[in-house]
GROMACS .gro file of C-alpha atoms in nm:
model
  271
    1MET     CA    1   5.051  11.700  11.464
    2ASP     CA    2   4.809  11.759  11.179
    3THR     CA    3   4.863  12.089  11.008
    4TYR     CA    4   4.588  12.345  11.013
    5ASN     CA    5   4.350  12.332  10.717
    6PRO     CA    6   4.189  12.676  10.667
    7SER     CA    7   3.908  12.523  10.463
    8SER     CA    8   3.788  12.332  10.770
    9TRP     CA    9   3.726  12.645  10.976
   10GLY     CA   10   3.359  12.734  10.994
   11GLU     CA   11   3.226  12.377  11.013
   12ARG     CA   12   3.216  12.312  11.387
   13PRO     CA   13   2.952  12.428  11.637
   14PHE     CA   14   3.177  12.687  11.800
   15ASP     CA   15   3.288  12.814  11.458
   16LEU     CA   16   2.924  12.870  11.366
   17PHE     CA   17   2.865  13.047  11.696
   18ILE     CA   18   3.160  13.279  11.631
   19LEU     CA   19   3.033  13.355  11.281
   20ASP     CA   20   2.694  13.436  11.431
   21GLU     CA   21   2.815  13.650  11.722
   22PHE     CA   22   3.151  13.805  11.634
   23ASP     CA   23   3.139  14.179  11.564
   24TRP     CA   24   3.362  14.209  11.260
   25SER     CA   25   3.321  14.587  11.256
   26LEU     CA   26   3.533  14.626  11.570
   27PRO     CA   27   3.907  14.689  11.523
   28SER     CA   28   4.120  14.376  11.507
   29ASP     CA   29   4.317  14.475  11.818
   30GLN     CA   30   4.000  14.390  12.015
   31ASP     CA   31   3.967  14.042  11.865
   32HIS     CA   32   4.123  13.860  12.161
   33LEU     CA   33   3.901  14.036  12.414
   34GLN     CA   34   3.595  13.971  12.202
   35TRP     CA   35   3.693  13.604  12.163
   36ASN     CA   36   3.724  13.558  12.540
   37LYS     CA   37   3.383  13.714  12.601
   38LEU     CA   38   3.222  13.497  12.336
   39CYS     CA   39   3.382  13.184  12.483
   40GLN     CA   40   3.212  13.265  12.813
   41LYS     CA   41   2.884  13.332  12.637
   42PHE     CA   42   2.910  13.000  12.453
   43LEU     CA   43   2.952  12.819  12.785
   44SER     CA   44   2.664  13.009  12.944
   45LEU     CA   45   2.424  12.882  12.676
   46GLY     CA   46   2.445  12.527  12.807
   47ALA     CA   47   2.379  12.225  12.588
   48LYS     CA   48   2.022  12.329  12.510
   49GLY     CA   49   2.121  12.678  12.401
   50ARG     CA   50   2.395  12.542  12.177
   51GLU     CA   51   2.167  12.301  11.990
   52PRO     CA   52   2.127  12.528  11.682
   53TYR     CA   53   2.504  12.523  11.639
   54TYR     CA   54   2.529  12.147  11.689
   55GLU     CA   55   2.261  12.102  11.424
   56GLY     CA   56   2.431  12.358  11.201
   57GLU     CA   57   2.746  12.144  11.197
   58PHE     CA   58   2.567  11.913  10.955
   59ASP     CA   59   2.384  12.186  10.764
   60ARG     CA   60   2.577  12.264  10.447
   61GLU     CA   61   2.358  12.568  10.388
   62TRP     CA   62   2.526  12.753  10.677
   63PRO     CA   63   2.717  13.058  10.544
   64ARG     CA   64   3.086  12.999  10.487
   65PRO     CA   65   3.342  13.231  10.650
   66THR     CA   66   3.537  13.469  10.432
   67GLU     CA   67   3.914  13.455  10.404
   68GLU     CA   68   3.935  13.779  10.601
   69GLN     CA   69   3.726  13.633  10.885
   70ILE     CA   70   3.946  13.324  10.900
   71ARG     CA   71   4.257  13.544  10.896
   72ARG     CA   72   4.134  13.731  11.204
   73ILE     CA   73   4.012  13.428  11.397
   74ARG     CA   74   4.299  13.191  11.324
   75PRO     CA   75   4.559  13.347  11.563
   76LEU     CA   76   4.320  13.322  11.859
   77GLN     CA   77   4.352  12.944  11.888
   78THR     CA   78   4.656  12.724  11.834
   79THR     CA   79   4.656  12.428  11.597
   80GLN     CA   80   4.689  12.194  11.896
   81GLU     CA   81   4.393  12.355  12.074
   82ARG     CA   82   4.180  12.308  11.767
   83SER     CA   83   4.300  11.952  11.706
   84VAL     CA   84   4.163  11.806  12.032
   85TYR     CA   85   3.802  11.831  11.925
   86GLY     CA   86   3.607  11.583  12.137
   87GLU     CA   87   3.899  11.469  12.356
   88ALA     CA   88   3.981  11.478  12.727
   89ILE     CA   89   4.305  11.672  12.775
   90TRP     CA   90   4.599  11.670  13.017
   91LEU     CA   91   4.636  12.028  13.140
   92ARG     CA   92   4.931  12.159  13.338
   93THR     CA   93   4.852  12.488  13.515
   94CYS     CA   94   5.146  12.513  13.759
   95TYR     CA   95   5.493  12.619  13.642
   96LEU     CA   96   5.668  12.699  13.968
   97GLN     CA   97   6.044  12.673  13.972
   98GLY     CA   98   6.151  12.311  14.003
   99SER     CA   99   5.813  12.170  13.896
  100ASP     CA  100   5.929  12.052  13.553
  101ARG     CA  101   6.095  11.741  13.696
  102ARG     CA  102   5.782  11.637  13.882
  103HIS     CA  103   5.566  11.691  13.577
  104GLU     CA  104   5.802  11.490  13.358
  105ALA     CA  105   5.796  11.210  13.616
  106MET     CA  106   5.415  11.198  13.605
  107LEU     CA  107   5.417  11.178  13.226
  108ARG     CA  108   5.681  10.907  13.244
  109LYS     CA  109   5.457  10.701  13.473
  110VAL     CA  110   5.185  10.717  13.208
  111ALA     CA  111   5.422  10.620  12.927
  112GLU     CA  112   5.573  10.331  13.125
  113THR     CA  113   5.231  10.173  13.176
  114ALA     CA  114   5.100  10.232  12.823
  115PRO     CA  115   4.993   9.928  12.618
  116PRO     CA  116   5.281   9.783  12.410
  117GLU     CA  117   5.110   9.881  12.087
  118ASP     CA  118   5.141  10.249  12.186
  119GLY     CA  119   5.520  10.233  12.164
  120PRO     CA  120   5.735  10.476  12.367
  121CYS     CA  121   5.457  10.737  12.390
  122SER     CA  122   5.137  10.718  12.590
  123ARG     CA  123   4.804  10.733  12.411
  124ILE     CA  124   4.729  11.079  12.544
  125GLU     CA  125   5.060  11.207  12.407
  126LYS     CA  126   4.996  11.048  12.069
  127LYS     CA  127   4.666  11.234  12.049
  128HIS     CA  128   4.852  11.560  12.124
  129CYS     CA  129   4.632  11.607  12.431
  130VAL     CA  130   4.909  11.718  12.669
  131PHE     CA  131   4.890  12.095  12.719
  132ASP     CA  132   5.212  12.211  12.879
  133ASP     CA  133   5.300  12.573  12.795
  134SER     CA  134   5.374  12.831  13.063
  135ASP     CA  135   5.305  13.117  12.823
  136ARG     CA  136   4.946  13.003  12.761
  137TYR     CA  137   4.835  12.783  13.050
  138ASP     CA  138   4.989  12.928  13.367
  139PHE     CA  139   4.645  12.942  13.529
  140GLY     CA  140   4.734  12.843  13.885
  141ASP     CA  141   4.413  12.726  14.054
  142ASP     CA  142   4.190  12.881  13.787
  143TRP     CA  143   4.184  12.577  13.558
  144ALA     CA  144   3.854  12.689  13.399
  145ARG     CA  145   4.044  12.951  13.199
  146ILE     CA  146   4.116  12.667  12.956
  147PHE     CA  147   3.766  12.723  12.816
  148THR     CA  148   3.880  13.052  12.663
  149HIS     CA  149   4.137  12.849  12.470
  150ILE     CA  150   3.931  12.536  12.399
  151PRO     CA  151   3.559  12.610  12.442
  152GLU     CA  152   3.491  12.290  12.247
  153LEU     CA  153   3.571  12.092  12.563
  154VAL     CA  154   3.208  12.136  12.669
  155TYR     CA  155   3.081  11.943  12.369
  156PRO     CA  156   2.889  11.635  12.493
  157THR     CA  157   3.170  11.385  12.444
  158PHE     CA  158   3.120  11.189  12.766
  159GLY     CA  159   2.786  11.089  12.907
  160PRO     CA  160   2.439  11.210  12.811
  161GLY     CA  161   2.501  11.570  12.912
  162THR     CA  162   2.250  11.701  12.659
  163LEU     CA  163   1.948  11.541  12.825
  164ASP     CA  164   1.686  11.765  12.979
  165PRO     CA  165   1.690  11.738  13.363
  166GLU     CA  166   1.328  11.618  13.371
  167ASN     CA  167   1.420  11.325  13.147
  168LEU     CA  168   1.719  11.206  13.349
  169SER     CA  169   1.517  10.974  13.572
  170ALA     CA  170   1.419  10.769  13.269
  171PHE     CA  171   1.784  10.681  13.213
  172PHE     CA  172   1.942  10.678  13.559
  173THR     CA  173   1.851  10.522  13.891
  174GLY     CA  174   2.175  10.500  14.096
  175ALA     CA  175   2.292  10.737  14.369
  176PHE     CA  176   2.529  10.921  14.134
  177ASP     CA  177   2.329  10.879  13.815
  178GLU     CA  178   2.167  11.222  13.823
  179LEU     CA  179   2.512  11.376  13.858
  180ALA     CA  180   2.637  11.154  13.576
  181GLY     CA  181   2.362  11.289  13.354
  182LYS     CA  182   2.504  11.640  13.384
  183ILE     CA  183   2.864  11.555  13.300
  184VAL     CA  184   2.981  11.614  12.944
  185ASN     CA  185   3.359  11.574  12.969
  186HIS     CA  186   3.662  11.587  13.198
  187ILE     CA  187   4.024  11.700  13.206
  188TYR     CA  188   4.334  11.557  13.371
  189LEU     CA  189   4.461  11.850  13.575
  190VAL     CA  190   4.819  11.898  13.691
  191ASP     CA  191   4.814  12.195  13.928
  192GLU     CA  192   5.035  12.271  14.228
  193GLU     CA  193   4.859  12.015  14.448
  194ALA     CA  194   4.886  11.746  14.181
  195LEU     CA  195   5.259  11.811  14.140
  196ARG     CA  196   5.308  11.805  14.517
  197THR     CA  197   5.120  11.477  14.572
  198GLY     CA  198   5.205  11.306  14.245
  199LEU     CA  199   4.834  11.245  14.180
  200LEU     CA  200   4.647  11.361  13.874
  201LYS     CA  201   4.322  11.541  13.934
  202ILE     CA  202   4.028  11.439  13.720
  203ILE     CA  203   3.793  11.734  13.689
  204TRP     CA  204   3.449  11.634  13.563
  205PHE     CA  205   3.242  11.926  13.435
  206ASP     CA  206   2.895  11.997  13.303
  207ALA     CA  207   2.773  12.167  12.986
  208PHE     CA  208   2.835  12.509  13.144
  209GLY     CA  209   3.199  12.431  13.219
  210LYS     CA  210   3.129  12.404  13.594
  211MET     CA  211   3.300  12.134  13.797
  212ALA     CA  212   3.054  11.864  13.896
  213TRP     CA  213   3.299  11.623  14.060
  214SER     CA  214   3.671  11.567  14.104
  215ASN     CA  215   3.886  11.264  14.173
  216PHE     CA  216   4.251  11.180  14.224
  217LEU     CA  217   4.429  10.931  14.001
  218PRO     CA  218   4.789  10.806  14.012
  219PRO     CA  219   4.932  10.872  13.666
  220GLN     CA  220   5.034  10.508  13.617
  221TYR     CA  221   4.662  10.418  13.611
  222LEU     CA  222   4.565  10.668  13.343
  223ASN     CA  223   4.574  10.418  13.056
  224ASP     CA  224   4.355  10.173  13.247
  225PHE     CA  225   4.123  10.454  13.352
  226SER     CA  226   4.029  10.528  12.992
  227SER     CA  227   3.908  10.170  12.955
  228TRP     CA  228   3.722  10.179  13.287
  229ARG     CA  229   3.556  10.506  13.192
  230ASP     CA  230   3.432  10.376  12.859
  231ALA     CA  231   3.316  10.043  13.001
  232LEU     CA  232   3.163  10.156  13.332
  233GLY     CA  233   3.066  10.520  13.289
  234PHE     CA  234   3.100  10.791  13.551
  235SER     CA  235   2.831  10.667  13.788
  236ASN     CA  236   2.968  10.313  13.824
  237LEU     CA  237   3.326  10.438  13.847
  238VAL     CA  238   3.244  10.667  14.137
  239GLU     CA  239   3.014  10.425  14.317
  240THR     CA  240   3.274  10.147  14.308
  241THR     CA  241   3.575  10.359  14.405
  242ILE     CA  242   3.436  10.642  14.615
  243ALA     CA  243   3.619  10.710  14.940
  244HIS     CA  244   3.318  10.870  15.108
  245ASP     CA  245   2.946  10.795  15.118
  246ASP     CA  246   2.840  11.159  15.093
  247PRO     CA  247   2.758  11.247  14.728
  248LYS     CA  248   2.836  11.611  14.809
  249CYS     CA  249   3.199  11.525  14.870
  250CYS     CA  250   3.407  11.597  14.561
  251ARG     CA  251   3.733  11.453  14.689
  252GLY     CA  252   3.668  11.087  14.625
  253THR     CA  253   3.975  10.887  14.532
  254LEU     CA  254   3.968  10.694  14.209
  255PHE     CA  255   4.245  10.445  14.158
  256SER     CA  256   4.200  10.075  14.097
  257ASN     CA  257   3.942  10.049  14.376
  258GLU     CA  258   4.204  10.141  14.635
  259ARG     CA  259   4.113  10.387  14.912
  260ASP     CA  260   4.441  10.447  15.089
  261LEU     CA  261   4.507  10.803  14.974
  262GLU     CA  262   4.782  10.857  15.231
  263ARG     CA  263   4.985  10.577  15.078
  264MET     CA  264   4.943  10.717  14.730
  265VAL     CA  265   5.039  11.076  14.816
  266SER     CA  266   5.369  10.947  14.950
  267TRP     CA  267   5.469  10.872  14.591
  268LYS     CA  268   5.776  11.068  14.486
  269PRO     CA  269   5.906  11.128  14.133
  270ASP     CA  270   6.213  10.939  14.024
  271ASN     CA  271   6.545  11.114  14.052
   0.00000   0.00000   0.00000
């Protein structure tokens, strides 16, 4: 993994937001609490409210942080959390006894179906996007807590999530296109249900960090999914693989145009 470069801190939109909002006069033992509150505030701004910070990323006149400010902020985010800027991550939130073997089996399914050029590791592992740490990510069902670790996940990395709602109709016409216009990114979630069924959960979320849609995906299809996602986009993916006709249903299956969920949940990890 790339080592942390202190000189790079203060250049990204969330860095600029922290510099703008952090109360440096408070004692340092309150830094973590203050960080968590500011992460939530950053999400609550939405894409429109964060525009000054997106624009500031390319504005070299923005004030640089001091060494003391960097020293206080640096421990609040790991090098790995900072390194996945603009990526979709694999997040494990369940660490019940005996679940390690199932999780390892799911990762193995991804690695076994990776393109030959990726070698023994899957692409998502090579990008250091697998977050598997019981001390930091034991969230249970509350997956959204990841935003207090990586608020940058709500950057508009997937889909036109920065468009104003009144302008969406100019770009989208399909049944799921309006929903697609709200989505900015997604995560691959491994919670208790995912470990039990052997199916990854894809959680699609909007600029506020709110879930807009979710799908199941067998881990062996993850490498192909990345290509489908980039080629088809969210709307076409869902319309061609949805298991229900009701757009309000968030439990559509998403795996190689197959709809037999019962067959897929019978998958068991290798011994």
